[in-house]
Coordinates of C-alpha atoms in Angstrom, one line a residue:
M1 CA -4.7 -21.5 45.7
E2 CA -3.0 -24.6 46.9
I3 CA 0.8 -24.4 47.6
R4 CA 3.1 -27.3 46.9
Y5 CA 6.7 -27.2 48.1
S6 CA 9.3 -29.5 46.6
E7 CA 11.5 -31.6 48.9
K8 CA 14.5 -29.3 48.0
V9 CA 12.6 -26.2 49.1
T10 CA 11.9 -27.8 52.4
K11 CA 15.5 -28.3 53.0
Q12 CA 16.3 -24.8 51.9
I13 CA 13.8 -23.2 54.2
K14 CA 15.2 -25.2 57.1
R15 CA 18.7 -24.0 56.3
I16 CA 17.5 -20.4 56.0
H17 CA 15.6 -20.7 59.2
K18 CA 18.8 -21.9 61.1
G19 CA 20.6 -18.7 59.9
D20 CA 17.8 -16.1 60.2
S21 CA 14.4 -17.3 61.4
K22 CA 12.8 -13.8 60.6
I23 CA 13.6 -13.9 56.9
A24 CA 12.4 -17.6 56.7
E25 CA 9.0 -16.5 58.2
K26 CA 8.8 -13.5 55.9
I27 CA 9.5 -15.9 52.9
L28 CA 6.7 -18.2 54.0
K29 CA 4.2 -15.3 54.6
S30 CA 5.0 -13.8 51.2
I31 CA 4.2 -17.2 49.5
E32 CA 1.0 -17.5 51.4
A33 CA 0.0 -13.9 50.7
Y34 CA 0.6 -14.4 46.9
A35 CA -1.4 -17.6 47.0
G36 CA -4.3 -15.7 48.7
N37 CA -4.2 -12.8 46.2
P38 CA -2.1 -13.3 43.1
S39 CA -3.2 -10.0 41.6
G40 CA -1.8 -8.2 44.6
K41 CA 1.3 -6.0 44.6
F42 CA 4.3 -8.4 44.5
D43 CA 7.8 -8.2 43.0
I44 CA 7.3 -11.0 40.4
K45 CA 8.9 -11.5 37.0
I46 CA 8.6 -14.2 34.4
L47 CA 11.9 -15.9 33.9
K48 CA 13.7 -16.9 30.7
G49 CA 16.5 -19.4 29.8
K50 CA 16.7 -22.6 31.8
Y51 CA 13.9 -21.6 34.0
G52 CA 11.5 -21.4 31.0
D53 CA 8.1 -20.1 32.0
F54 CA 8.7 -20.1 35.7
K55 CA 8.2 -17.0 37.7
R56 CA 10.3 -15.5 40.6
L57 CA 9.1 -13.8 43.7
R58 CA 11.6 -11.4 45.3
V59 CA 11.6 -11.3 49.2
G60 CA 14.5 -9.2 50.4
N61 CA 17.7 -10.9 49.2
Y62 CA 15.9 -14.1 48.4
R63 CA 14.4 -15.4 45.2
I64 CA 11.6 -17.9 45.1
I65 CA 11.3 -19.8 41.8
F66 CA 7.9 -21.1 41.3
E67 CA 5.1 -21.9 38.8
D68 CA 1.4 -21.3 39.2
K69 CA -1.1 -23.3 37.1
E70 CA -4.7 -24.1 37.6
N71 CA -4.9 -22.9 41.3
I72 CA -1.7 -24.7 42.3
I73 CA 1.5 -22.9 43.1
S74 CA 4.5 -25.2 42.9
I75 CA 7.6 -23.8 44.6
Y76 CA 10.8 -25.3 43.2
E77 CA 13.7 -23.2 44.7
I78 CA 14.4 -20.5 47.3
K79 CA 17.9 -19.1 47.0
H80 CA 19.9 -16.1 47.9
R81 CA 20.0 -13.5 45.1
Q82 CA 23.7 -14.1 44.6
E83 CA 23.3 -17.7 43.7
A84 CA 19.7 -17.8 42.3
Y85 CA 20.5 -17.7 38.6
H86 CA 23.9 -19.4 38.5
D87 CA 23.6 -23.2 38.1

């Protein structure tokens, strides 16, 4: 699967990397692992409300909001769990 990161996600990853490079690497590895095997064992839920049909992948205290259609994973946001759903 192809992975597409939004401009917002690129900035968020850089900010997370400044604070904790290990968790930033873990987030990127988890995204790549999901892209390589979407049917694998991941903590994924389908979201409701303003996030519509998006999915979320949990990696530690971070939530990755994404959509996967036709072999393309579009990553829209990466947020800490405390702020992930409050906008």
